[in-house]
Amino acid sequence: MSHPIDWSGLRADFPILHQQIHGKPLLYLDNAATSQKPKAVLQALQHYYEHDNANVHRGIHELSNRATTAFENARARAARFINARVAEEIIFTRGTTEGINLVANSWGSQNLRAGDKILLTEMEHHSNIVPWQLLAARTGARVVYLPVNGDEGLLQLDRLEALLTPEVRILSLVHISNSMGTVNPVAEICALARARGITTLVDAAQSAGHCPVDVQSIGCDFLAFSGHKICGPTGIGILYGRQQLLDKMPPWQGGGEMILTVDYEQSTFKPAPHRFEAGTPDISGPVGLHAAMDYLDAIGRDQIWRHDQELAEYAWEGLAQIKGIRMFGPRKGRAGLVSFLLKEAHAHDVVTLADHAGIALRGGHHCTQPLMKKLGVESTARASFYFYNTREEVDRLVETVEQIRRYFAD
Ligand code: C6P
């Protein structure tokens, strides 16, 4: 049974939201870029540095034991957050980008040969394109793409099976598009790939903190997300990998902490996940992320999802009334963000004027340049929501965009 949530009340947990920008109350709608942090996360970080700070896995003194326990507890918490089978399937990274690079470098270098294919979709973020292009250049493999159907932002799933040829070794795709708000049916897509023995990676950067994400029901081999987009600190992320795969993968960075033995000629390595965590890791990051995951799950990600979707649909309906506006992504069933362009104004001008009105939007290619090119645009303006945003804020967004249109139309 879902409990009623006082969404506006939750704003009290976020000190940063209570300020004026250019003399207007801040309206933060750039949550897809990074989310704001609740007091629970700020306090966890402060507590860690005031009471427990030490290096992990090395010392045998009390502080080191406490830091190591906090670090490994966060790993176990992350496993529960995405329903991984065991904590050993969780690797700490700097974020989604590093997680994908880890797979491309370690798994990719071991498994890809000339003539193989890497299947992506046309709506991927640069961090799910460039690592694969680098891998393809090293191995002689080729990157191929499942097409998007245009402004509506849906994958052409009827073309998927024909693309899942025997040369495809990995399918890597985004769960929720950061520039269109499309929600991809990742479980169905991964099932088709798995039935053909194709390894799968899901980029959950925009989904992990917004809806329930369960790696076992998705059935993927890898899944990556960033802490900073889910109320956690910057500089920490999670890569999930199925244990049978991680155990066979070589390290991708060498250094302290990831070894069993080292001599002058050669070294042996710890099992996963520590084999993939060379050097002193970000320790406060997992501590803050742990607090963020607790915070989100106390609200309930199913509830957050409904709230996000409701705001996005409400924003879509409001913005779509504006004369000459071009909207991107599906109208219904979208995630909590809207992307649009005014006929009269460049996206950067819209974002600049919105900023003068106290509203934080994002304008640009959103690190999806190939998709923008396909849509025939350089950039879009984007408003991205989170649970601390309200319908009143959406009203203010729509009014402001209408004012900006009139300003440029005159
Ligand atoms: N998208 C946005 O404003 P990092 O930078 O590693 O935390 O996340 C990269 C990333 C990967 N995949 C998707 C779908 C993403 O949206 C992002 C980050 C931000 O849309 C910054 S470009």
PDB file of C-alpha atoms in Angstrom, residues 26-296:
ATOM      1  CA  LEU A  26      15.359  29.220  -7.129  1.00  0.00           C
ATOM      2  CA  LEU A  27      13.470  26.735  -9.299  1.00  0.00           C
ATOM      3  CA  TYR A  28      15.877  23.863  -9.842  1.00  0.00           C
ATOM      4  CA  LEU A  29      14.960  21.891 -12.968  1.00  0.00           C
ATOM      5  CA  ASP A  30      18.355  20.477 -13.913  1.00  0.00           C
ATOM      6  CA  ASN A  31      18.033  17.226 -12.011  1.00  0.00           C
ATOM      7  CA  ALA A  32      19.066  15.045 -14.943  1.00  0.00           C
ATOM      8  CA  ALA A  33      22.468  16.779 -14.830  1.00  0.00           C
ATOM      9  CA  THR A  34      22.772  16.354 -11.074  1.00  0.00           C
ATOM     10  CA  SER A  35      20.341  16.118  -8.174  1.00  0.00           C
ATOM     11  CA  GLN A  36      20.437  18.159  -4.980  1.00  0.00           C
ATOM     12  CA  LYS A  37      21.483  16.562  -1.697  1.00  0.00           C
ATOM     13  CA  PRO A  38      19.288  16.124   1.397  1.00  0.00           C
ATOM     14  CA  LYS A  39      20.535  16.956   4.887  1.00  0.00           C
ATOM     15  CA  ALA A  40      20.760  13.218   5.659  1.00  0.00           C
ATOM     16  CA  VAL A  41      23.522  12.893   3.045  1.00  0.00           C
ATOM     17  CA  LEU A  42      25.329  16.069   4.126  1.00  0.00           C
ATOM     18  CA  GLN A  43      25.223  14.896   7.747  1.00  0.00           C
ATOM     19  CA  ALA A  44      26.503  11.420   6.849  1.00  0.00           C
ATOM     20  CA  LEU A  45      29.500  12.996   5.096  1.00  0.00           C
ATOM     21  CA  GLN A  46      30.195  15.323   7.997  1.00  0.00           C
ATOM     22  CA  HIS A  47      29.848  12.508  10.530  1.00  0.00           C
ATOM     23  CA  TYR A  48      32.238  10.329   8.558  1.00  0.00           C
ATOM     24  CA  TYR A  49      34.938  13.008   8.409  1.00  0.00           C
ATOM     25  CA  GLU A  50      34.434  14.062  12.033  1.00  0.00           C
ATOM     26  CA  HIS A  51      34.449  10.558  13.502  1.00  0.00           C
ATOM     27  CA  ASP A  52      35.575   7.728  11.222  1.00  0.00           C
ATOM     28  CA  ASN A  53      37.944   9.002   8.518  1.00  0.00           C
ATOM     29  CA  ALA A  54      40.818   6.610   7.708  1.00  0.00           C
ATOM     30  CA  ASN A  55      41.996   4.558   4.754  1.00  0.00           C
ATOM     31  CA  VAL A  56      40.154   1.303   4.047  1.00  0.00           C
ATOM     32  CA  HIS A  57      41.272  -2.337   3.975  1.00  0.00           C
ATOM     33  CA  ARG A  58      44.792  -1.437   5.187  1.00  0.00           C
ATOM     34  CA  GLY A  59      44.930  -0.471   8.810  1.00  0.00           C
ATOM     35  CA  ILE A  60      44.139  -2.591  11.799  1.00  0.00           C
ATOM     36  CA  HIS A  61      43.431   0.395  13.982  1.00  0.00           C
ATOM     37  CA  GLU A  62      39.923   1.319  15.096  1.00  0.00           C
ATOM     38  CA  LEU A  63      39.347   4.178  12.653  1.00  0.00           C
ATOM     39  CA  SER A  64      40.463   2.080   9.709  1.00  0.00           C
ATOM     40  CA  ASN A  65      38.117  -0.696  10.803  1.00  0.00           C
ATOM     41  CA  ARG A  66      35.243   1.767  11.033  1.00  0.00           C
ATOM     42  CA  ALA A  67      35.993   3.279   7.622  1.00  0.00           C
ATOM     43  CA  THR A  68      36.263  -0.198   6.066  1.00  0.00           C
ATOM     44  CA  THR A  69      32.985  -1.277   7.639  1.00  0.00           C
ATOM     45  CA  ALA A  70      31.223   1.864   6.390  1.00  0.00           C
ATOM     46  CA  PHE A  71      32.680   1.350   2.909  1.00  0.00           C
ATOM     47  CA  GLU A  72      31.672  -2.314   2.666  1.00  0.00           C
ATOM     48  CA  ASN A  73      28.246  -1.657   4.233  1.00  0.00           C
ATOM     49  CA  ALA A  74      27.625   0.828   1.434  1.00  0.00           C
ATOM     50  CA  ARG A  75      28.473  -1.880  -1.080  1.00  0.00           C
ATOM     51  CA  ALA A  76      25.954  -4.241   0.501  1.00  0.00           C
ATOM     52  CA  ARG A  77      23.386  -1.407   0.538  1.00  0.00           C
ATOM     53  CA  ALA A  78      23.970  -0.775  -3.179  1.00  0.00           C
ATOM     54  CA  ALA A  79      23.423  -4.485  -3.848  1.00  0.00           C
ATOM     55  CA  ARG A  80      20.038  -4.285  -2.108  1.00  0.00           C
ATOM     56  CA  PHE A  81      19.214  -1.034  -3.935  1.00  0.00           C
ATOM     57  CA  ILE A  82      19.302  -2.793  -7.322  1.00  0.00           C
ATOM     58  CA  ASN A  83      18.619  -6.346  -6.104  1.00  0.00           C
ATOM     59  CA  ALA A  84      22.039  -7.762  -6.988  1.00  0.00           C
ATOM     60  CA  ARG A  85      22.478 -11.304  -5.701  1.00  0.00           C
ATOM     61  CA  VAL A  86      25.605 -10.557  -3.637  1.00  0.00           C
ATOM     62  CA  ALA A  87      27.643  -7.501  -2.614  1.00  0.00           C
ATOM     63  CA  GLU A  88      30.594  -8.839  -4.649  1.00  0.00           C
ATOM     64  CA  GLU A  89      28.636  -7.877  -7.784  1.00  0.00           C
ATOM     65  CA  ILE A  90      28.987  -4.188  -6.857  1.00  0.00           C
ATOM     66  CA  ILE A  91      32.055  -2.222  -7.982  1.00  0.00           C
ATOM     67  CA  PHE A  92      32.582   1.343  -6.811  1.00  0.00           C
ATOM     68  CA  THR A  93      33.395   3.687  -9.683  1.00  0.00           C
ATOM     69  CA  ARG A  94      33.488   7.454 -10.206  1.00  0.00           C
ATOM     70  CA  GLY A  95      30.133   7.307 -11.995  1.00  0.00           C
ATOM     71  CA  THR A  96      28.262   5.898 -14.965  1.00  0.00           C
ATOM     72  CA  THR A  97      30.989   6.969 -17.384  1.00  0.00           C
ATOM     73  CA  GLU A  98      33.708   5.128 -15.515  1.00  0.00           C
ATOM     74  CA  GLY A  99      31.512   2.033 -15.125  1.00  0.00           C
ATOM     75  CA  ILE A 100      30.999   1.759 -18.877  1.00  0.00           C
ATOM     76  CA  ASN A 101      34.688   2.412 -19.545  1.00  0.00           C
ATOM     77  CA  LEU A 102      35.575  -0.349 -17.090  1.00  0.00           C
ATOM     78  CA  VAL A 103      33.430  -2.875 -18.972  1.00  0.00           C
ATOM     79  CA  ALA A 104      34.675  -1.722 -22.382  1.00  0.00           C
ATOM     80  CA  ASN A 105      38.299  -1.964 -21.247  1.00  0.00           C
ATOM     81  CA  SER A 106      38.208  -5.129 -19.165  1.00  0.00           C
ATOM     82  CA  TRP A 107      35.424  -7.297 -20.596  1.00  0.00           C
ATOM     83  CA  GLY A 108      35.717  -5.694 -24.034  1.00  0.00           C
ATOM     84  CA  SER A 109      39.444  -6.195 -24.488  1.00  0.00           C
ATOM     85  CA  GLN A 110      39.103  -9.814 -23.426  1.00  0.00           C
ATOM     86  CA  ASN A 111      36.056 -10.669 -25.556  1.00  0.00           C
ATOM     87  CA  LEU A 112      36.057  -8.529 -28.709  1.00  0.00           C
ATOM     88  CA  ARG A 113      37.851  -9.422 -31.946  1.00  0.00           C
ATOM     89  CA  ALA A 114      37.999  -7.987 -35.449  1.00  0.00           C
ATOM     90  CA  GLY A 115      34.679  -8.609 -37.185  1.00  0.00           C
ATOM     91  CA  ASP A 116      32.620  -8.550 -33.961  1.00  0.00           C
ATOM     92  CA  LYS A 117      29.866  -5.981 -33.462  1.00  0.00           C
ATOM     93  CA  ILE A 118      28.900  -3.757 -30.549  1.00  0.00           C
ATOM     94  CA  LEU A 119      25.196  -2.886 -30.672  1.00  0.00           C
ATOM     95  CA  LEU A 120      24.086   0.457 -29.203  1.00  0.00           C
ATOM     96  CA  THR A 121      21.033   2.623 -29.820  1.00  0.00           C
ATOM     97  CA  GLU A 122      20.848   6.015 -31.491  1.00  0.00           C
ATOM     98  CA  MET A 123      19.788   7.678 -28.224  1.00  0.00           C
ATOM     99  CA  GLU A 124      22.912   6.894 -26.191  1.00  0.00           C
ATOM    100  CA  HIS A 125      24.788   9.421 -24.098  1.00  0.00           C
ATOM    101  CA  HIS A 126      28.388  10.009 -25.247  1.00  0.00           C
ATOM    102  CA  SER A 127      29.582   7.919 -22.315  1.00  0.00           C
ATOM    103  CA  ASN A 128      27.838   4.906 -23.868  1.00  0.00           C
ATOM    104  CA  ILE A 129      29.263   5.608 -27.333  1.00  0.00           C
ATOM    105  CA  VAL A 130      32.838   6.830 -27.028  1.00  0.00           C
ATOM    106  CA  PRO A 131      34.234   3.954 -24.854  1.00  0.00           C
ATOM    107  CA  TRP A 132      32.884   1.490 -27.438  1.00  0.00           C
ATOM    108  CA  GLN A 133      34.332   3.465 -30.342  1.00  0.00           C
ATOM    109  CA  LEU A 134      37.728   3.388 -28.599  1.00  0.00           C
ATOM    110  CA  LEU A 135      37.350  -0.349 -28.048  1.00  0.00           C
ATOM    111  CA  ALA A 136      36.341  -0.857 -31.681  1.00  0.00           C
ATOM    112  CA  ALA A 137      39.433   1.061 -32.825  1.00  0.00           C
ATOM    113  CA  ARG A 138      41.641  -1.182 -30.639  1.00  0.00           C
ATOM    114  CA  THR A 139      40.070  -4.501 -31.624  1.00  0.00           C
ATOM    115  CA  GLY A 140      38.740  -4.067 -35.167  1.00  0.00           C
ATOM    116  CA  ALA A 141      35.147  -4.562 -33.970  1.00  0.00           C
ATOM    117  CA  ARG A 142      32.339  -2.349 -35.345  1.00  0.00           C
ATOM    118  CA  VAL A 143      29.760  -0.225 -33.569  1.00  0.00           C
ATOM    119  CA  VAL A 144      26.196  -0.507 -34.942  1.00  0.00           C
ATOM    120  CA  TYR A 145      23.031   1.264 -33.815  1.00  0.00           C
ATOM    121  CA  LEU A 146      19.362   0.456 -33.274  1.00  0.00           C
ATOM    122  CA  PRO A 147      17.520   3.462 -34.781  1.00  0.00           C
ATOM    123  CA  VAL A 148      15.253   5.968 -33.049  1.00  0.00           C
ATOM    124  CA  ASN A 149      12.006   6.937 -34.813  1.00  0.00           C
ATOM    125  CA  GLY A 150      12.492  10.737 -34.790  1.00  0.00           C
ATOM    126  CA  ASP A 151      11.098  13.456 -32.485  1.00  0.00           C
ATOM    127  CA  GLU A 152       8.894  10.930 -30.670  1.00  0.00           C
ATOM    128  CA  GLY A 153      12.108   9.379 -29.359  1.00  0.00           C
ATOM    129  CA  LEU A 154      11.106   5.712 -29.437  1.00  0.00           C
ATOM    130  CA  LEU A 155      13.453   2.892 -30.360  1.00  0.00           C
ATOM    131  CA  GLN A 156      12.490   1.065 -33.556  1.00  0.00           C
ATOM    132  CA  LEU A 157      12.114  -2.225 -31.723  1.00  0.00           C
ATOM    133  CA  ASP A 158      10.774  -3.971 -34.825  1.00  0.00           C
ATOM    134  CA  ARG A 159      14.312  -3.649 -36.224  1.00  0.00           C
ATOM    135  CA  LEU A 160      16.010  -5.124 -33.131  1.00  0.00           C
ATOM    136  CA  GLU A 161      15.891  -8.837 -33.933  1.00  0.00           C
ATOM    137  CA  ALA A 162      17.423  -8.300 -37.366  1.00  0.00           C
ATOM    138  CA  LEU A 163      20.302  -6.434 -35.722  1.00  0.00           C
ATOM    139  CA  LEU A 164      20.964  -9.157 -33.132  1.00  0.00           C
ATOM    140  CA  THR A 165      23.202 -11.107 -35.505  1.00  0.00           C
ATOM    141  CA  PRO A 166      25.792 -13.715 -34.437  1.00  0.00           C
ATOM    142  CA  GLU A 167      28.604 -11.110 -34.730  1.00  0.00           C
ATOM    143  CA  VAL A 168      27.064  -8.993 -31.950  1.00  0.00           C
ATOM    144  CA  ARG A 169      28.993  -9.605 -28.720  1.00  0.00           C
ATOM    145  CA  ILE A 170      27.478  -6.901 -26.541  1.00  0.00           C
ATOM    146  CA  LEU A 171      24.323  -4.790 -26.506  1.00  0.00           C
ATOM    147  CA  SER A 172      24.689  -1.645 -24.424  1.00  0.00           C
ATOM    148  CA  LEU A 173      21.716   0.662 -24.050  1.00  0.00           C
ATOM    149  CA  VAL A 174      20.247   3.423 -21.983  1.00  0.00           C
ATOM    150  CA  HIS A 175      17.293   2.722 -19.663  1.00  0.00           C
ATOM    151  CA  ILE A 176      15.960   6.313 -19.698  1.00  0.00           C
ATOM    152  CA  SER A 177      17.088   8.794 -22.337  1.00  0.00           C
ATOM    153  CA  ASN A 178      18.549  11.946 -20.799  1.00  0.00           C
ATOM    154  CA  SER A 179      17.609  14.095 -23.786  1.00  0.00           C
ATOM    155  CA  MET A 180      14.187  12.655 -24.753  1.00  0.00           C
ATOM    156  CA  GLY A 181      12.787  11.163 -21.538  1.00  0.00           C
ATOM    157  CA  THR A 182      12.088   7.853 -23.310  1.00  0.00           C
ATOM    158  CA  VAL A 183      11.784   4.803 -21.057  1.00  0.00           C
ATOM    159  CA  ASN A 184      13.185   1.789 -22.869  1.00  0.00           C
ATOM    160  CA  PRO A 185      11.779  -1.704 -22.176  1.00  0.00           C
ATOM    161  CA  VAL A 186      15.180  -2.952 -21.045  1.00  0.00           C
ATOM    162  CA  ALA A 187      13.975  -6.290 -19.613  1.00  0.00           C
ATOM    163  CA  GLU A 188      12.380  -7.325 -22.928  1.00  0.00           C
ATOM    164  CA  ILE A 189      15.374  -6.117 -24.915  1.00  0.00           C
ATOM    165  CA  CYS A 190      17.898  -7.882 -22.660  1.00  0.00           C
ATOM    166  CA  ALA A 191      15.852 -11.107 -22.877  1.00  0.00           C
ATOM    167  CA  LEU A 192      16.127 -11.061 -26.681  1.00  0.00           C
ATOM    168  CA  ALA A 193      19.890 -10.499 -26.458  1.00  0.00           C
ATOM    169  CA  ARG A 194      20.379 -13.117 -23.742  1.00  0.00           C
ATOM    170  CA  ALA A 195      18.535 -15.740 -25.797  1.00  0.00           C
ATOM    171  CA  ARG A 196      21.271 -15.257 -28.426  1.00  0.00           C
ATOM    172  CA  GLY A 197      24.165 -15.361 -25.938  1.00  0.00           C
ATOM    173  CA  ILE A 198      24.795 -11.623 -26.253  1.00  0.00           C
ATOM    174  CA  THR A 199      26.170  -9.797 -23.202  1.00  0.00           C
ATOM    175  CA  THR A 200      24.122  -6.778 -22.068  1.00  0.00           C
ATOM    176  CA  LEU A 201      24.859  -3.499 -20.308  1.00  0.00           C
ATOM    177  CA  VAL A 202      22.206  -1.059 -19.100  1.00  0.00           C
ATOM    178  CA  ASP A 203      23.031   2.625 -18.560  1.00  0.00           C
ATOM    179  CA  ALA A 204      20.822   3.421 -15.568  1.00  0.00           C
ATOM    180  CA  ALA A 205      22.150   6.969 -15.007  1.00  0.00           C
ATOM    181  CA  GLN A 206      18.663   8.473 -15.363  1.00  0.00           C
ATOM    182  CA  SER A 207      16.669   5.614 -13.869  1.00  0.00           C
ATOM    183  CA  ALA A 208      18.371   4.268 -10.730  1.00  0.00           C
ATOM    184  CA  GLY A 209      17.211   7.108  -8.487  1.00  0.00           C
ATOM    185  CA  HIS A 210      13.850   7.654 -10.164  1.00  0.00           C
ATOM    186  CA  CYS A 211      12.190   4.245 -10.393  1.00  0.00           C
ATOM    187  CA  PRO A 212      12.691   0.784  -8.933  1.00  0.00           C
ATOM    188  CA  VAL A 213      15.630  -0.869 -10.713  1.00  0.00           C
ATOM    189  CA  ASP A 214      16.102  -4.606 -10.282  1.00  0.00           C
ATOM    190  CA  VAL A 215      19.044  -6.158 -12.125  1.00  0.00           C
ATOM    191  CA  GLN A 216      17.625  -9.656 -11.753  1.00  0.00           C
ATOM    192  CA  SER A 217      14.289  -8.822 -13.319  1.00  0.00           C
ATOM    193  CA  ILE A 218      15.970  -6.731 -16.033  1.00  0.00           C
ATOM    194  CA  GLY A 219      18.255  -9.712 -16.628  1.00  0.00           C
ATOM    195  CA  CYS A 220      21.259  -7.613 -17.679  1.00  0.00           C
ATOM    196  CA  ASP A 221      24.912  -8.591 -17.262  1.00  0.00           C
ATOM    197  CA  PHE A 222      26.114  -5.093 -16.334  1.00  0.00           C
ATOM    198  CA  LEU A 223      24.356  -1.954 -15.108  1.00  0.00           C
ATOM    199  CA  ALA A 224      25.940   1.416 -14.333  1.00  0.00           C
ATOM    200  CA  PHE A 225      24.747   4.521 -12.509  1.00  0.00           C
ATOM    201  CA  SER A 226      26.068   7.668 -10.802  1.00  0.00           C
ATOM    202  CA  GLY A 227      25.619   8.636  -7.156  1.00  0.00           C
ATOM    203  CA  HIS A 228      25.306  12.354  -7.827  1.00  0.00           C
ATOM    204  CA  LYS A 229      22.095  11.918  -9.835  1.00  0.00           C
ATOM    205  CA  ILE A 230      20.385  10.046  -6.990  1.00  0.00           C
ATOM    206  CA  CYS A 231      20.921  12.516  -4.120  1.00  0.00           C
ATOM    207  CA  GLY A 232      24.436  11.233  -3.379  1.00  0.00           C
ATOM    208  CA  PRO A 233      27.796  12.977  -3.676  1.00  0.00           C
ATOM    209  CA  THR A 234      29.680  13.554  -6.918  1.00  0.00           C
ATOM    210  CA  GLY A 235      32.622  11.270  -7.702  1.00  0.00           C
ATOM    211  CA  ILE A 236      30.973   7.985  -6.721  1.00  0.00           C
ATOM    212  CA  GLY A 237      29.076   5.519  -8.879  1.00  0.00           C
ATOM    213  CA  ILE A 238      28.109   1.889  -9.068  1.00  0.00           C
ATOM    214  CA  LEU A 239      28.868  -0.732 -11.645  1.00  0.00           C
ATOM    215  CA  TYR A 240      26.884  -3.937 -11.223  1.00  0.00           C
ATOM    216  CA  GLY A 241      28.315  -6.998 -12.949  1.00  0.00           C
ATOM    217  CA  ARG A 242      27.041 -10.560 -12.911  1.00  0.00           C
ATOM    218  CA  GLN A 243      29.456 -12.483 -10.702  1.00  0.00           C
ATOM    219  CA  GLN A 244      30.246 -15.204 -13.257  1.00  0.00           C
ATOM    220  CA  LEU A 245      31.398 -12.501 -15.673  1.00  0.00           C
ATOM    221  CA  LEU A 246      33.306 -10.367 -13.158  1.00  0.00           C
ATOM    222  CA  ASP A 247      35.263 -13.392 -11.929  1.00  0.00           C
ATOM    223  CA  LYS A 248      36.624 -13.976 -15.433  1.00  0.00           C
ATOM    224  CA  MET A 249      37.453 -10.347 -16.262  1.00  0.00           C
ATOM    225  CA  PRO A 250      41.005  -8.966 -16.039  1.00  0.00           C
ATOM    226  CA  PRO A 251      41.822  -5.824 -14.041  1.00  0.00           C
ATOM    227  CA  TRP A 252      41.774  -2.591 -16.007  1.00  0.00           C
ATOM    228  CA  GLN A 253      43.860  -0.446 -13.644  1.00  0.00           C
ATOM    229  CA  GLY A 254      46.758  -1.631 -11.512  1.00  0.00           C
ATOM    230  CA  GLY A 255      47.915  -0.415  -8.125  1.00  0.00           C
ATOM    231  CA  GLY A 256      47.489  -0.908  -4.415  1.00  0.00           C
ATOM    232  CA  GLU A 257      44.487  -2.687  -2.942  1.00  0.00           C
ATOM    233  CA  MET A 258      43.651  -4.782  -6.013  1.00  0.00           C
ATOM    234  CA  ILE A 259      46.492  -7.295  -5.669  1.00  0.00           C
ATOM    235  CA  LEU A 260      47.073 -10.538  -3.799  1.00  0.00           C
ATOM    236  CA  THR A 261      50.837 -10.690  -4.404  1.00  0.00           C
ATOM    237  CA  VAL A 262      53.338  -8.555  -6.279  1.00  0.00           C
ATOM    238  CA  ASP A 263      56.911  -9.352  -7.223  1.00  0.00           C
ATOM    239  CA  TYR A 264      59.234  -7.649  -9.676  1.00  0.00           C
ATOM    240  CA  GLU A 265      58.125  -9.826 -12.591  1.00  0.00           C
ATOM    241  CA  GLN A 266      54.424 -10.324 -12.088  1.00  0.00           C
ATOM    242  CA  SER A 267      51.439  -9.940  -9.804  1.00  0.00           C
ATOM    243  CA  THR A 268      48.298 -11.808  -8.812  1.00  0.00           C
ATOM    244  CA  PHE A 269      44.969 -10.135  -8.198  1.00  0.00           C
ATOM    245  CA  LYS A 270      42.140 -10.175  -5.696  1.00  0.00           C
ATOM    246  CA  PRO A 271      38.767 -11.511  -6.770  1.00  0.00           C
ATOM    247  CA  ALA A 272      36.013  -9.095  -7.863  1.00  0.00           C
ATOM    248  CA  PRO A 273      35.066  -6.491  -6.849  1.00  0.00           C
ATOM    249  CA  HIS A 274      38.385  -5.409  -5.261  1.00  0.00           C
ATOM    250  CA  ARG A 275      40.368  -6.365  -8.350  1.00  0.00           C
ATOM    251  CA  PHE A 276      38.620  -3.458 -10.093  1.00  0.00           C
ATOM    252  CA  GLU A 277      39.243  -0.884  -7.355  1.00  0.00           C
ATOM    253  CA  ALA A 278      42.928   0.061  -7.592  1.00  0.00           C
ATOM    254  CA  GLY A 279      44.344   2.647  -5.197  1.00  0.00           C
ATOM    255  CA  THR A 280      42.720   4.503  -2.321  1.00  0.00           C
ATOM    256  CA  PRO A 281      39.049   4.712  -3.280  1.00  0.00           C
ATOM    257  CA  ASP A 282      36.562   7.476  -2.648  1.00  0.00           C
ATOM    258  CA  ILE A 283      35.479   6.468   0.861  1.00  0.00           C
ATOM    259  CA  SER A 284      33.188   9.320   1.887  1.00  0.00           C
ATOM    260  CA  GLY A 285      31.401   8.868  -1.481  1.00  0.00           C
ATOM    261  CA  PRO A 286      29.995   5.426  -0.631  1.00  0.00           C
ATOM    262  CA  VAL A 287      29.105   6.695   2.863  1.00  0.00           C
ATOM    263  CA  GLY A 288      27.107   9.581   1.366  1.00  0.00           C
ATOM    264  CA  LEU A 289      25.620   7.313  -1.275  1.00  0.00           C
ATOM    265  CA  HIS A 290      24.479   4.882   1.416  1.00  0.00           C
ATOM    266  CA  ALA A 291      22.572   7.716   3.107  1.00  0.00           C
ATOM    267  CA  ALA A 292      21.105   8.752  -0.260  1.00  0.00           C
ATOM    268  CA  MET A 293      19.858   5.234  -1.027  1.00  0.00           C
ATOM    269  CA  ASP A 294      18.273   4.998   2.443  1.00  0.00           C
ATOM    270  CA  TYR A 295      16.655   8.403   1.917  1.00  0.00           C
ATOM    271  CA  LEU A 296      15.176   7.505  -1.488  1.00  0.00           C
TER     272      LEU A 296
END
